[in-house]
C-alpha positions as a LaTeX table, in Angstrom:
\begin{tabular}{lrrr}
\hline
Residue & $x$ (\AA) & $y$ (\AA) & $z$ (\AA) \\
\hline
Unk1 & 14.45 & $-8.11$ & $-3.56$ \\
Unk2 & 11.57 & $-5.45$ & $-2.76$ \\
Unk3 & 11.87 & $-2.11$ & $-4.24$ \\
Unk4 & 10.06 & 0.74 & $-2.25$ \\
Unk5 & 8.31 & 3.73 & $-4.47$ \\
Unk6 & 7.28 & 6.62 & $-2.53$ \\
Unk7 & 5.40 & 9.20 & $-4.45$ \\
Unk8 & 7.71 & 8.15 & $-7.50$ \\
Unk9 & 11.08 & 8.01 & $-6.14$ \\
Unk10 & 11.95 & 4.19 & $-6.03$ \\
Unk11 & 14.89 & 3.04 & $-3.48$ \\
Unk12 & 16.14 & $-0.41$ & $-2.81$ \\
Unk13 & 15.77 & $-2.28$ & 0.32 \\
Unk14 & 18.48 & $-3.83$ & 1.71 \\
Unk15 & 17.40 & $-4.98$ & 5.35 \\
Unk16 & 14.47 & $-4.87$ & 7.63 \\
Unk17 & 16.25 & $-2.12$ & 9.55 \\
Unk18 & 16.46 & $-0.30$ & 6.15 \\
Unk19 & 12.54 & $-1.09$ & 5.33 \\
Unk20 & 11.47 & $-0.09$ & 9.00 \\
Unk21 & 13.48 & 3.36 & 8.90 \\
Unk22 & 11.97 & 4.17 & 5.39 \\
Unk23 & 8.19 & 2.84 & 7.07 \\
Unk24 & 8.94 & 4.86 & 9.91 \\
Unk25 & 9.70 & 8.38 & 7.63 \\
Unk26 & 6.86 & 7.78 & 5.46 \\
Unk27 & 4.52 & 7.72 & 8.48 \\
Unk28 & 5.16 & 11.38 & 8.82 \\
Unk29 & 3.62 & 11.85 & 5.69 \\
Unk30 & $-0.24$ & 12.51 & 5.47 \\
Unk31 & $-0.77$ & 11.94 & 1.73 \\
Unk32 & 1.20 & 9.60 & $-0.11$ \\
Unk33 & 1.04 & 6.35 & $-3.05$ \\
Unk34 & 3.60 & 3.60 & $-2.03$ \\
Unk35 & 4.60 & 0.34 & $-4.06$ \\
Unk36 & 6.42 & $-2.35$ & $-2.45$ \\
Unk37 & 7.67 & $-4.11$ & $-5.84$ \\
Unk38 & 8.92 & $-7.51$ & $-5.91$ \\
Unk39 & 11.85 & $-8.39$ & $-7.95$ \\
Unk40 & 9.73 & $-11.99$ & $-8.58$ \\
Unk41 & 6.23 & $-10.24$ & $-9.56$ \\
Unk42 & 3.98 & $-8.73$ & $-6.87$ \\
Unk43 & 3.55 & $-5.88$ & $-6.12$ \\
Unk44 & 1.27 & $-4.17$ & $-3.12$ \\
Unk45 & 0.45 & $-0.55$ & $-3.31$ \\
Unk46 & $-1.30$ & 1.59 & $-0.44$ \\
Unk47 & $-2.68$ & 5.19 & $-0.98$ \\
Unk48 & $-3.06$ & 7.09 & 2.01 \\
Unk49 & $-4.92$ & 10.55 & 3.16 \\
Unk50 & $-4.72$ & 10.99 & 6.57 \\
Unk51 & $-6.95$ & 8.84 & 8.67 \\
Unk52 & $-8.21$ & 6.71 & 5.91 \\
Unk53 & $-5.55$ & 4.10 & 3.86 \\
Unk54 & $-6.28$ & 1.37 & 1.42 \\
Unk55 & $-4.46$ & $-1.34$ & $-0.45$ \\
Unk56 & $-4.10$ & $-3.15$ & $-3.44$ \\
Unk57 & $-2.25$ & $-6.60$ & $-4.19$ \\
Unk58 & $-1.04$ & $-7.14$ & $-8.03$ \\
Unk59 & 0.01 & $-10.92$ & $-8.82$ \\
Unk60 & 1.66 & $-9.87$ & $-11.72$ \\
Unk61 & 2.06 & $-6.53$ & $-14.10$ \\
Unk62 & $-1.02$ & $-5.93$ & $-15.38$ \\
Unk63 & $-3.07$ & $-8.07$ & $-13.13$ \\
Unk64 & $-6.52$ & $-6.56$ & $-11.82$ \\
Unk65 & $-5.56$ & $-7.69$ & $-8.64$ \\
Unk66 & $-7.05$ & $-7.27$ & $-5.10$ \\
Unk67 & $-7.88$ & $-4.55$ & $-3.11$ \\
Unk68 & $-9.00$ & $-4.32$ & 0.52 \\
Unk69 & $-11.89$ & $-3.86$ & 2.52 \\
Unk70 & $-13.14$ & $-3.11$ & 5.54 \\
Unk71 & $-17.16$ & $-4.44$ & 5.72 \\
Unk72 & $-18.31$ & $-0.83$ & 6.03 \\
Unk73 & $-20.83$ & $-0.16$ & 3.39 \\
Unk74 & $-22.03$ & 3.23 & 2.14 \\
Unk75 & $-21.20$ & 5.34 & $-0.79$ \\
Unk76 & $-18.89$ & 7.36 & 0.59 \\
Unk77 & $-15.70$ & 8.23 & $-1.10$ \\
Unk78 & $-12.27$ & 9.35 & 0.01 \\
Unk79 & $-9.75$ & 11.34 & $-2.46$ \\
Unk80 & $-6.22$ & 10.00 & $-2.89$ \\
Unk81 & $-3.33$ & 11.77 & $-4.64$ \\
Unk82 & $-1.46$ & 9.59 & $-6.88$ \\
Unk83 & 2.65 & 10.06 & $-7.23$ \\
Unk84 & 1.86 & 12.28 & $-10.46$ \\
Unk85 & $-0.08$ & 14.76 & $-8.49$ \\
Unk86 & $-3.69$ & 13.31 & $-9.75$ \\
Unk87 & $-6.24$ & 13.10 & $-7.96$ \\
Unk88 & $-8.68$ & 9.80 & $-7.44$ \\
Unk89 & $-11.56$ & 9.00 & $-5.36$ \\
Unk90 & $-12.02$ & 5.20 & $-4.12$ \\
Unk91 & $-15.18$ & 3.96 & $-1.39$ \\
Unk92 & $-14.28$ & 4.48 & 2.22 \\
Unk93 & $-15.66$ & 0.58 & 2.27 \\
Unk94 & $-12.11$ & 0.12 & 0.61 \\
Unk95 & $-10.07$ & 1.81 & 3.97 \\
Unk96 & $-8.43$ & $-0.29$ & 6.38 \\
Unk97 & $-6.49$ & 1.10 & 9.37 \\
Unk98 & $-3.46$ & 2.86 & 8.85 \\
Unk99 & $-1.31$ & 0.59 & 11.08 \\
Unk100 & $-2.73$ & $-2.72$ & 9.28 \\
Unk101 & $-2.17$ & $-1.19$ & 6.04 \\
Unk102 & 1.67 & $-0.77$ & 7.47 \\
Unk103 & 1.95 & $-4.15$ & 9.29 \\
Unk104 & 0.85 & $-5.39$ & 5.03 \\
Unk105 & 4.16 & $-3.56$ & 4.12 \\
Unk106 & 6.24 & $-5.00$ & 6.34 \\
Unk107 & 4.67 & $-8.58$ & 5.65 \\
Unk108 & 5.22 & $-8.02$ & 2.18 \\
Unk109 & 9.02 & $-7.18$ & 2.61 \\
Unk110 & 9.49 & $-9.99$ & 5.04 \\
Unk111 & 7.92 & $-12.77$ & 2.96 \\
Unk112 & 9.06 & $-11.39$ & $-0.22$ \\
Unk113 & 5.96 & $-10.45$ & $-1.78$ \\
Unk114 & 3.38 & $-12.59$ & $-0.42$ \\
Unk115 & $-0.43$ & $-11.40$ & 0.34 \\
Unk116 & $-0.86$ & $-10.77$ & 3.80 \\
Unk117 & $-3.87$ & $-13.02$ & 4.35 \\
Unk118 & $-5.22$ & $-11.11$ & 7.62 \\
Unk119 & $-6.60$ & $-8.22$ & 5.36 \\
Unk120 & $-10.34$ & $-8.88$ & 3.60 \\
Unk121 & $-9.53$ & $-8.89$ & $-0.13$ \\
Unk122 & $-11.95$ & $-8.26$ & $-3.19$ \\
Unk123 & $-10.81$ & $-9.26$ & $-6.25$ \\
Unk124 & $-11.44$ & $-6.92$ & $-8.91$ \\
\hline
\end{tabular}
């Protein structure tokens, strides 16, 4: 089972139809921190400000994980709200496109919790 939380409020999924109506409502939403938990251990977060979108894949609680990347270099930084209203920066090289970061979300339902392999992952 996946678990969805959206700036803190966690909901149950119960069908793809269910995960694509909540993907579809949280589109509409500029600034955001979303979880996809896994009742077996994984979890995938993405933080998103407008344009720019990022991910990270957790193996395990506590793991350091893996977080994407998208080749471009530079130190430019983009600022991300977290769900308690905190503010972080993270590198623009860390931004993928919106959509993929989506398409990850929906992977990660479907396959119940696996790493969608088509993003470039560090791990930190």
């Amino acid at each position: 089972m996946i678990t969805f939380s959206f700036n803190g409020e966690s909901q149950l999924l119960t069908s793809t139809e269910h995960m694509s109506r909540l993907l579809s409502r949280y589109k509409k939403t500029p600034e955001f921190e979303l979880w996809a938990i896994s009742s077996n251990g994984p979890s995938l977060c993405m933080l998103r400000n407008g344009d720019h979108a990022w991910l990270m894949y957790l193996r395990q609680a506590g793991d350091s994980g893996f977080s994407s990347r998208s080749g471009t270099e530079g130190a430019t930084t983009v600022a991300f709200r977290l769900a308690n209203g905190q503010y972080d920066e993270y590198p623009l090289a860390w931004c993928i496109d919106v959509k993929q970061c989506y398409d990850a979300l929906a992977f990660f339902f479907e396959s119940a919790g696996a790493k969608p392999e088509w993003i470039s992952w560090n791990e930190d």
